[in-house]
Amino acid sequence: MIFDHVDNLKNYSALAPEAIELLIPALAELSADTPNGKTILIEDKLFILIQRYDTHPLAEGKFETHSNFADLQMLLSGNEEIYYTGDENLECVSPYDEKNDYALYAQNGASTPLALKPGNFAIFLPEEKHLPGRGDTSPVVKAVIKIHRSLFC
C-alpha cells in the first residue's frame, strides 16, 4: 500500500513505468467536473473510472482484494476514509469473482484508516485488503485507476 499526493506520483514510476508515464498527464486533466465513466489508456490493462457516491459508515463495509489489478484511488472532491489491513486471517464472505476481479472479506481485525482528500492517492497492489468509501455519508467524486499486474516491474 502506498499513500501520497498526486504531485509525487512520478516518484513511483519504477513500480510501473509505462502506467505511471501515461497516468501523470491523464490525472492532471481530471477535476470534480469530469463526467462519470471509463477512460481506457491501455486496452485491458490500464483504465480510469470516475465515480460519484456518498460515503458510508465503516460498520457497513467489507474489505476487498483484487487478483489481476492494482487500485490507485484518488479523490477529486470530498473526503473519504479508506481502511487497509494486512490481516491474512479475515473471513472471506464473497469468494473471488474472476469476471469482476474481486473477493470480499469481513471486518474482524485491526485496520489502518487513510484520510483521503482531493489530491491524495492510495495504491493497493493485488491481494492487498482495502475498504474504500467510508465516511459520514457525504458526497465524493473519485478516480479509481485500475493497473494490470503485468504493468508492474
Short mmCIF file of N, CA and C in Angstrom, two decimals:
data_model
loop_
_atom_site.label_atom_id
_atom_site.label_comp_id
_atom_site.label_asym_id
_atom_site.label_seq_id
_atom_site.Cartn_x
_atom_site.Cartn_y
_atom_site.Cartn_z
N MET A 1 0.85 -1.17 0.00
CA MET A 1 0.00 0.00 0.00
C MET A 1 0.90 1.24 0.00
N ILE A 2 0.50 2.20 -0.79
CA ILE A 2 1.20 3.48 -0.87
C ILE A 2 0.17 4.57 -0.67
N PHE A 3 0.51 5.58 0.12
CA PHE A 3 -0.37 6.73 0.33
C PHE A 3 0.48 7.98 0.15
N ASP A 4 0.05 8.88 -0.77
CA ASP A 4 0.86 10.06 -1.05
C ASP A 4 -0.02 11.11 -1.75
N HIS A 5 0.63 12.15 -2.25
CA HIS A 5 -0.04 13.21 -3.00
C HIS A 5 0.28 13.05 -4.48
N VAL A 6 -0.67 13.37 -5.34
CA VAL A 6 -0.50 13.17 -6.78
C VAL A 6 0.73 13.89 -7.33
N ASP A 7 1.15 14.99 -6.70
CA ASP A 7 2.36 15.67 -7.15
C ASP A 7 3.60 14.79 -7.03
N ASN A 8 3.52 13.74 -6.23
CA ASN A 8 4.66 12.85 -6.03
C ASN A 8 4.54 11.54 -6.80
N LEU A 9 3.53 11.41 -7.64
CA LEU A 9 3.31 10.16 -8.35
C LEU A 9 4.54 9.74 -9.17
N LYS A 10 5.23 10.69 -9.73
CA LYS A 10 6.42 10.38 -10.54
C LYS A 10 7.47 9.61 -9.74
N ASN A 11 7.47 9.78 -8.42
CA ASN A 11 8.44 9.09 -7.56
C ASN A 11 8.23 7.58 -7.55
N TYR A 12 7.07 7.12 -8.02
CA TYR A 12 6.74 5.69 -8.01
C TYR A 12 6.83 5.07 -9.40
N SER A 13 7.44 5.78 -10.35
CA SER A 13 7.48 5.29 -11.73
C SER A 13 8.26 3.98 -11.87
N ALA A 14 9.16 3.70 -10.97
CA ALA A 14 9.92 2.44 -11.06
C ALA A 14 9.02 1.23 -10.83
N LEU A 15 7.88 1.41 -10.17
CA LEU A 15 6.96 0.30 -9.92
C LEU A 15 6.26 -0.16 -11.20
N ALA A 16 5.81 0.80 -11.98
CA ALA A 16 5.06 0.50 -13.21
C ALA A 16 5.32 1.64 -14.20
N PRO A 17 6.50 1.64 -14.83
CA PRO A 17 6.92 2.79 -15.64
C PRO A 17 5.94 3.22 -16.71
N GLU A 18 5.46 2.29 -17.52
CA GLU A 18 4.54 2.65 -18.61
C GLU A 18 3.25 3.23 -18.07
N ALA A 19 2.71 2.63 -17.02
CA ALA A 19 1.46 3.09 -16.43
C ALA A 19 1.60 4.48 -15.84
N ILE A 20 2.63 4.70 -15.06
CA ILE A 20 2.82 6.00 -14.40
C ILE A 20 3.05 7.09 -15.45
N GLU A 21 3.80 6.78 -16.49
CA GLU A 21 4.05 7.77 -17.55
C GLU A 21 2.74 8.23 -18.19
N LEU A 22 1.83 7.30 -18.42
CA LEU A 22 0.53 7.65 -19.00
C LEU A 22 -0.40 8.32 -17.99
N LEU A 23 -0.29 7.92 -16.73
CA LEU A 23 -1.21 8.45 -15.71
C LEU A 23 -0.94 9.90 -15.33
N ILE A 24 0.30 10.30 -15.27
CA ILE A 24 0.62 11.65 -14.80
C ILE A 24 -0.13 12.71 -15.61
N PRO A 25 -0.05 12.74 -16.94
CA PRO A 25 -0.82 13.76 -17.66
C PRO A 25 -2.33 13.50 -17.62
N ALA A 26 -2.74 12.24 -17.61
CA ALA A 26 -4.18 11.94 -17.58
C ALA A 26 -4.82 12.41 -16.28
N LEU A 27 -4.16 12.19 -15.16
CA LEU A 27 -4.71 12.60 -13.87
C LEU A 27 -4.72 14.12 -13.73
N ALA A 28 -3.76 14.79 -14.35
CA ALA A 28 -3.71 16.25 -14.30
C ALA A 28 -4.92 16.88 -14.98
N GLU A 29 -5.53 16.16 -15.90
CA GLU A 29 -6.70 16.67 -16.64
C GLU A 29 -8.02 16.47 -15.87
N LEU A 30 -8.01 15.67 -14.81
CA LEU A 30 -9.25 15.36 -14.10
C LEU A 30 -9.62 16.46 -13.12
N SER A 31 -10.93 16.61 -12.92
CA SER A 31 -11.44 17.55 -11.92
C SER A 31 -12.76 17.01 -11.38
N ALA A 32 -13.30 17.70 -10.41
CA ALA A 32 -14.59 17.30 -9.83
C ALA A 32 -15.70 17.35 -10.88
N ASP A 33 -15.49 18.05 -11.98
CA ASP A 33 -16.49 18.15 -13.05
C ASP A 33 -16.35 17.07 -14.11
N THR A 34 -15.31 16.26 -14.03
CA THR A 34 -15.13 15.18 -15.00
C THR A 34 -16.32 14.23 -14.93
N PRO A 35 -16.96 13.94 -16.05
CA PRO A 35 -18.15 13.06 -16.00
C PRO A 35 -17.81 11.63 -15.59
N ASN A 36 -18.79 10.97 -14.98
CA ASN A 36 -18.64 9.55 -14.64
C ASN A 36 -18.33 8.77 -15.91
N GLY A 37 -17.59 7.70 -15.74
CA GLY A 37 -17.32 6.82 -16.88
C GLY A 37 -15.94 6.24 -16.83
N LYS A 38 -15.61 5.58 -17.92
CA LYS A 38 -14.35 4.84 -18.04
C LYS A 38 -13.52 5.42 -19.17
N THR A 39 -12.25 5.67 -18.88
CA THR A 39 -11.29 6.11 -19.89
C THR A 39 -10.20 5.04 -19.98
N ILE A 40 -10.05 4.46 -21.14
CA ILE A 40 -9.07 3.41 -21.35
C ILE A 40 -7.76 4.03 -21.83
N LEU A 41 -6.68 3.73 -21.11
CA LEU A 41 -5.35 4.20 -21.51
C LEU A 41 -4.56 3.10 -22.21
N ILE A 42 -4.70 1.86 -21.74
CA ILE A 42 -4.15 0.68 -22.40
C ILE A 42 -5.23 -0.40 -22.32
N GLU A 43 -5.70 -0.85 -23.45
CA GLU A 43 -6.79 -1.83 -23.51
C GLU A 43 -6.54 -3.02 -22.57
N ASP A 44 -7.50 -3.30 -21.71
CA ASP A 44 -7.48 -4.43 -20.76
C ASP A 44 -6.37 -4.36 -19.72
N LYS A 45 -5.64 -3.23 -19.64
CA LYS A 45 -4.52 -3.17 -18.71
C LYS A 45 -4.46 -1.90 -17.86
N LEU A 46 -4.99 -0.79 -18.36
CA LEU A 46 -4.90 0.47 -17.62
C LEU A 46 -6.09 1.34 -17.99
N PHE A 47 -6.92 1.63 -16.98
CA PHE A 47 -8.07 2.49 -17.25
C PHE A 47 -8.46 3.27 -16.00
N ILE A 48 -9.17 4.36 -16.24
CA ILE A 48 -9.62 5.27 -15.18
C ILE A 48 -11.14 5.20 -15.11
N LEU A 49 -11.65 5.00 -13.90
CA LEU A 49 -13.09 5.04 -13.65
C LEU A 49 -13.40 6.27 -12.81
N ILE A 50 -14.30 7.11 -13.27
CA ILE A 50 -14.76 8.25 -12.48
C ILE A 50 -16.07 7.86 -11.83
N GLN A 51 -16.13 8.03 -10.50
CA GLN A 51 -17.30 7.61 -9.72
C GLN A 51 -17.77 8.74 -8.83
N ARG A 52 -19.08 8.79 -8.62
CA ARG A 52 -19.71 9.71 -7.67
C ARG A 52 -20.58 8.88 -6.74
N TYR A 53 -20.42 9.11 -5.45
CA TYR A 53 -21.24 8.39 -4.47
C TYR A 53 -21.14 9.08 -3.13
N ASP A 54 -21.99 8.67 -2.20
CA ASP A 54 -21.92 9.12 -0.82
C ASP A 54 -21.13 8.09 -0.02
N THR A 55 -20.28 8.56 0.86
CA THR A 55 -19.53 7.65 1.71
C THR A 55 -20.49 6.95 2.68
N HIS A 56 -20.02 5.87 3.29
CA HIS A 56 -20.84 5.07 4.20
C HIS A 56 -20.08 4.83 5.50
N PRO A 57 -20.79 4.58 6.58
CA PRO A 57 -20.12 4.27 7.85
C PRO A 57 -19.26 3.02 7.73
N LEU A 58 -18.20 3.00 8.51
CA LEU A 58 -17.26 1.88 8.49
C LEU A 58 -17.97 0.55 8.71
N ALA A 59 -18.89 0.50 9.63
CA ALA A 59 -19.56 -0.76 10.00
C ALA A 59 -20.29 -1.41 8.84
N GLU A 60 -20.62 -0.65 7.81
CA GLU A 60 -21.39 -1.19 6.68
C GLU A 60 -20.52 -1.83 5.60
N GLY A 61 -19.21 -1.74 5.73
CA GLY A 61 -18.36 -2.17 4.62
C GLY A 61 -17.68 -3.51 4.81
N LYS A 62 -17.13 -3.99 3.70
CA LYS A 62 -16.34 -5.21 3.67
C LYS A 62 -15.02 -4.90 2.96
N PHE A 63 -13.96 -5.54 3.42
CA PHE A 63 -12.68 -5.39 2.74
C PHE A 63 -12.74 -6.10 1.39
N GLU A 64 -11.97 -5.58 0.44
CA GLU A 64 -11.90 -6.20 -0.88
C GLU A 64 -10.45 -6.45 -1.25
N THR A 65 -10.27 -7.43 -2.12
CA THR A 65 -8.97 -7.65 -2.75
C THR A 65 -9.22 -7.87 -4.24
N HIS A 66 -8.16 -7.71 -5.00
CA HIS A 66 -8.19 -7.98 -6.43
C HIS A 66 -7.03 -8.92 -6.74
N SER A 67 -7.14 -9.67 -7.79
CA SER A 67 -6.04 -10.57 -8.17
C SER A 67 -5.26 -10.07 -9.38
N ASN A 68 -5.95 -9.45 -10.32
CA ASN A 68 -5.30 -9.06 -11.57
C ASN A 68 -4.95 -7.58 -11.66
N PHE A 69 -5.63 -6.75 -10.88
CA PHE A 69 -5.44 -5.31 -10.97
C PHE A 69 -5.08 -4.70 -9.63
N ALA A 70 -4.19 -3.72 -9.65
CA ALA A 70 -3.97 -2.84 -8.51
C ALA A 70 -4.95 -1.69 -8.64
N ASP A 71 -5.30 -1.10 -7.52
CA ASP A 71 -6.15 0.10 -7.49
C ASP A 71 -5.28 1.30 -7.13
N LEU A 72 -5.39 2.35 -7.91
CA LEU A 72 -4.90 3.66 -7.50
C LEU A 72 -6.17 4.48 -7.32
N GLN A 73 -6.45 4.89 -6.08
CA GLN A 73 -7.68 5.63 -5.79
C GLN A 73 -7.30 7.06 -5.43
N MET A 74 -7.96 8.03 -6.10
CA MET A 74 -7.66 9.45 -5.90
C MET A 74 -8.95 10.25 -5.86
N LEU A 75 -9.12 11.02 -4.79
CA LEU A 75 -10.31 11.86 -4.68
C LEU A 75 -10.18 13.11 -5.53
N LEU A 76 -11.28 13.47 -6.17
CA LEU A 76 -11.35 14.73 -6.93
C LEU A 76 -12.12 15.77 -6.14
N SER A 77 -13.06 15.34 -5.29
CA SER A 77 -13.74 16.24 -4.36
C SER A 77 -14.31 15.42 -3.21
N GLY A 78 -14.46 16.09 -2.06
CA GLY A 78 -15.00 15.45 -0.87
C GLY A 78 -13.89 14.90 0.01
N ASN A 79 -14.29 14.13 1.00
CA ASN A 79 -13.37 13.49 1.94
C ASN A 79 -13.83 12.06 2.15
N GLU A 80 -12.89 11.16 2.23
CA GLU A 80 -13.21 9.74 2.38
C GLU A 80 -12.12 9.07 3.19
N GLU A 81 -12.51 8.08 3.95
CA GLU A 81 -11.53 7.23 4.60
C GLU A 81 -11.50 5.90 3.87
N ILE A 82 -10.29 5.40 3.65
CA ILE A 82 -10.08 4.06 3.12
C ILE A 82 -9.32 3.31 4.21
N TYR A 83 -9.78 2.12 4.51
CA TYR A 83 -9.12 1.31 5.53
C TYR A 83 -8.27 0.25 4.84
N TYR A 84 -7.13 -0.02 5.45
CA TYR A 84 -6.18 -1.00 4.94
C TYR A 84 -5.87 -1.99 6.06
N THR A 85 -5.72 -3.25 5.69
CA THR A 85 -5.27 -4.24 6.66
C THR A 85 -4.35 -5.25 5.98
N GLY A 86 -3.38 -5.70 6.74
CA GLY A 86 -2.51 -6.78 6.29
C GLY A 86 -2.91 -8.10 6.91
N ASP A 87 -4.05 -8.11 7.59
CA ASP A 87 -4.52 -9.31 8.29
C ASP A 87 -4.86 -10.40 7.28
N GLU A 88 -4.12 -11.48 7.31
CA GLU A 88 -4.34 -12.60 6.39
C GLU A 88 -5.45 -13.53 6.85
N ASN A 89 -5.98 -13.31 8.06
CA ASN A 89 -6.96 -14.23 8.63
C ASN A 89 -8.39 -13.74 8.54
N LEU A 90 -8.66 -12.72 7.75
CA LEU A 90 -10.04 -12.25 7.62
C LEU A 90 -10.90 -13.30 6.93
N GLU A 91 -12.11 -13.42 7.39
CA GLU A 91 -13.05 -14.39 6.82
C GLU A 91 -13.52 -13.92 5.44
N CYS A 92 -13.36 -14.76 4.45
CA CYS A 92 -13.85 -14.46 3.10
C CYS A 92 -15.36 -14.64 3.10
N VAL A 93 -16.09 -13.58 2.74
CA VAL A 93 -17.56 -13.65 2.73
C VAL A 93 -18.13 -13.66 1.32
N SER A 94 -17.30 -13.39 0.33
CA SER A 94 -17.70 -13.48 -1.06
C SER A 94 -16.48 -13.95 -1.85
N PRO A 95 -16.47 -15.22 -2.27
CA PRO A 95 -15.30 -15.77 -2.96
C PRO A 95 -14.94 -14.97 -4.21
N TYR A 96 -13.72 -15.18 -4.66
CA TYR A 96 -13.20 -14.44 -5.81
C TYR A 96 -14.13 -14.56 -7.01
N ASP A 97 -14.47 -13.39 -7.55
CA ASP A 97 -15.29 -13.27 -8.76
C ASP A 97 -14.32 -12.92 -9.89
N GLU A 98 -14.00 -13.91 -10.73
CA GLU A 98 -12.99 -13.72 -11.76
C GLU A 98 -13.38 -12.63 -12.76
N LYS A 99 -14.64 -12.59 -13.14
CA LYS A 99 -15.10 -11.60 -14.13
C LYS A 99 -14.88 -10.18 -13.64
N ASN A 100 -15.18 -9.92 -12.35
CA ASN A 100 -15.07 -8.57 -11.80
C ASN A 100 -13.82 -8.36 -10.96
N ASP A 101 -12.98 -9.39 -10.86
CA ASP A 101 -11.69 -9.32 -10.20
C ASP A 101 -11.78 -8.80 -8.75
N TYR A 102 -12.57 -9.48 -7.92
CA TYR A 102 -12.59 -9.11 -6.51
C TYR A 102 -13.09 -10.26 -5.65
N ALA A 103 -12.68 -10.21 -4.39
CA ALA A 103 -13.22 -11.05 -3.32
C ALA A 103 -13.48 -10.10 -2.15
N LEU A 104 -14.45 -10.46 -1.29
CA LEU A 104 -14.81 -9.62 -0.15
C LEU A 104 -14.55 -10.36 1.16
N TYR A 105 -14.18 -9.58 2.19
CA TYR A 105 -13.81 -10.13 3.48
C TYR A 105 -14.51 -9.37 4.60
N ALA A 106 -14.84 -10.09 5.67
CA ALA A 106 -15.47 -9.49 6.85
C ALA A 106 -14.45 -8.63 7.59
N GLN A 107 -14.98 -7.64 8.30
CA GLN A 107 -14.14 -6.83 9.18
C GLN A 107 -14.07 -7.53 10.53
N ASN A 108 -12.95 -8.10 10.86
CA ASN A 108 -12.81 -8.71 12.17
C ASN A 108 -11.37 -8.66 12.65
N GLY A 109 -10.68 -7.63 12.25
CA GLY A 109 -9.30 -7.48 12.67
C GLY A 109 -8.91 -6.01 12.70
N ALA A 110 -7.67 -5.75 13.04
CA ALA A 110 -7.17 -4.38 13.10
C ALA A 110 -6.99 -3.84 11.68
N SER A 111 -7.25 -2.55 11.52
CA SER A 111 -7.05 -1.90 10.22
C SER A 111 -6.56 -0.48 10.44
N THR A 112 -6.01 0.08 9.40
CA THR A 112 -5.46 1.44 9.44
C THR A 112 -6.29 2.35 8.56
N PRO A 113 -6.82 3.46 9.11
CA PRO A 113 -7.57 4.40 8.27
C PRO A 113 -6.62 5.34 7.53
N LEU A 114 -6.95 5.60 6.29
CA LEU A 114 -6.25 6.59 5.47
C LEU A 114 -7.24 7.69 5.15
N ALA A 115 -6.95 8.92 5.54
CA ALA A 115 -7.84 10.04 5.28
C ALA A 115 -7.54 10.60 3.89
N LEU A 116 -8.36 10.23 2.93
CA LEU A 116 -8.17 10.65 1.55
C LEU A 116 -8.85 12.00 1.33
N LYS A 117 -8.10 12.94 0.83
CA LYS A 117 -8.60 14.28 0.49
C LYS A 117 -8.23 14.54 -0.97
N PRO A 118 -8.86 15.51 -1.62
CA PRO A 118 -8.51 15.79 -3.01
C PRO A 118 -7.00 15.99 -3.18
N GLY A 119 -6.46 15.30 -4.17
CA GLY A 119 -5.04 15.37 -4.44
C GLY A 119 -4.25 14.22 -3.86
N ASN A 120 -4.78 13.59 -2.80
CA ASN A 120 -4.13 12.40 -2.24
C ASN A 120 -4.48 11.20 -3.10
N PHE A 121 -3.62 10.19 -3.06
CA PHE A 121 -3.94 8.93 -3.70
C PHE A 121 -3.45 7.80 -2.82
N ALA A 122 -4.05 6.65 -3.01
CA ALA A 122 -3.61 5.42 -2.36
C ALA A 122 -3.52 4.36 -3.44
N ILE A 123 -2.46 3.57 -3.38
CA ILE A 123 -2.30 2.45 -4.30
C ILE A 123 -2.38 1.17 -3.47
N PHE A 124 -3.26 0.28 -3.90
CA PHE A 124 -3.39 -1.03 -3.28
C PHE A 124 -3.02 -2.06 -4.33
N LEU A 125 -1.94 -2.77 -4.07
CA LEU A 125 -1.49 -3.80 -5.00
C LEU A 125 -2.44 -4.99 -4.97
N PRO A 126 -2.42 -5.83 -6.01
CA PRO A 126 -3.27 -7.02 -5.98
C PRO A 126 -3.06 -7.79 -4.68
N GLU A 127 -4.15 -8.29 -4.16
CA GLU A 127 -4.21 -9.06 -2.91
C GLU A 127 -4.12 -8.21 -1.65
N GLU A 128 -3.90 -6.90 -1.73
CA GLU A 128 -3.89 -6.07 -0.52
C GLU A 128 -5.33 -5.71 -0.15
N LYS A 129 -5.72 -6.03 1.07
CA LYS A 129 -7.09 -5.80 1.52
C LYS A 129 -7.32 -4.32 1.83
N HIS A 130 -8.37 -3.78 1.25
CA HIS A 130 -8.72 -2.38 1.46
C HIS A 130 -10.24 -2.23 1.50
N LEU A 131 -10.69 -1.19 2.18
CA LEU A 131 -12.12 -0.92 2.37
C LEU A 131 -12.35 0.56 2.07
N PRO A 132 -12.68 0.89 0.82
CA PRO A 132 -12.88 2.28 0.42
C PRO A 132 -14.30 2.77 0.73
N GLY A 133 -14.50 4.06 0.48
CA GLY A 133 -15.85 4.63 0.52
C GLY A 133 -16.41 4.87 1.90
N ARG A 134 -15.57 4.98 2.91
CA ARG A 134 -16.06 5.17 4.28
C ARG A 134 -16.06 6.65 4.64
N GLY A 135 -17.03 7.03 5.45
CA GLY A 135 -17.12 8.42 5.89
C GLY A 135 -18.47 8.71 6.52
N ASP A 136 -18.80 9.99 6.53
CA ASP A 136 -20.00 10.46 7.22
C ASP A 136 -21.19 10.66 6.28
N THR A 137 -21.29 9.89 5.25
CA THR A 137 -22.35 9.93 4.23
C THR A 137 -22.31 11.19 3.36
N SER A 138 -21.15 11.81 3.26
CA SER A 138 -21.02 12.98 2.40
C SER A 138 -20.62 12.54 0.99
N PRO A 139 -20.94 13.39 -0.01
CA PRO A 139 -20.65 13.02 -1.41
C PRO A 139 -19.17 13.17 -1.75
N VAL A 140 -18.71 12.29 -2.64
CA VAL A 140 -17.34 12.36 -3.16
C VAL A 140 -17.37 12.14 -4.66
N VAL A 141 -16.34 12.65 -5.31
CA VAL A 141 -16.04 12.34 -6.70
C VAL A 141 -14.65 11.73 -6.67
N LYS A 142 -14.52 10.54 -7.25
CA LYS A 142 -13.26 9.81 -7.13
C LYS A 142 -12.87 9.20 -8.46
N ALA A 143 -11.55 9.16 -8.68
CA ALA A 143 -10.98 8.43 -9.81
C ALA A 143 -10.39 7.14 -9.24
N VAL A 144 -10.82 6.02 -9.79
CA VAL A 144 -10.23 4.73 -9.46
C VAL A 144 -9.51 4.25 -10.71
N ILE A 145 -8.20 4.12 -10.60
CA ILE A 145 -7.39 3.71 -11.73
C ILE A 145 -7.03 2.24 -11.53
N LYS A 146 -7.31 1.44 -12.53
CA LYS A 146 -7.01 0.02 -12.49
C LYS A 146 -5.75 -0.22 -13.30
N ILE A 147 -4.74 -0.82 -12.64
CA ILE A 147 -3.44 -1.07 -13.26
C ILE A 147 -3.21 -2.58 -13.25
N HIS A 148 -3.14 -3.19 -14.42
CA HIS A 148 -2.96 -4.63 -14.50
C HIS A 148 -1.60 -5.03 -13.95
N ARG A 149 -1.57 -6.16 -13.28
CA ARG A 149 -0.34 -6.62 -12.63
C ARG A 149 0.81 -6.80 -13.61
N SER A 150 0.54 -7.02 -14.89
CA SER A 150 1.61 -7.18 -15.88
C SER A 150 2.37 -5.89 -16.14
N LEU A 151 1.83 -4.75 -15.74
CA LEU A 151 2.49 -3.47 -15.94
C LEU A 151 3.50 -3.15 -14.83
N PHE A 152 3.49 -3.94 -13.77
CA PHE A 152 4.43 -3.73 -12.67
C PHE A 152 5.75 -4.45 -12.96
N CYS A 153 6.82 -3.83 -12.54
CA CYS A 153 8.16 -4.42 -12.73
C CYS A 153 8.39 -5.55 -11.77
#
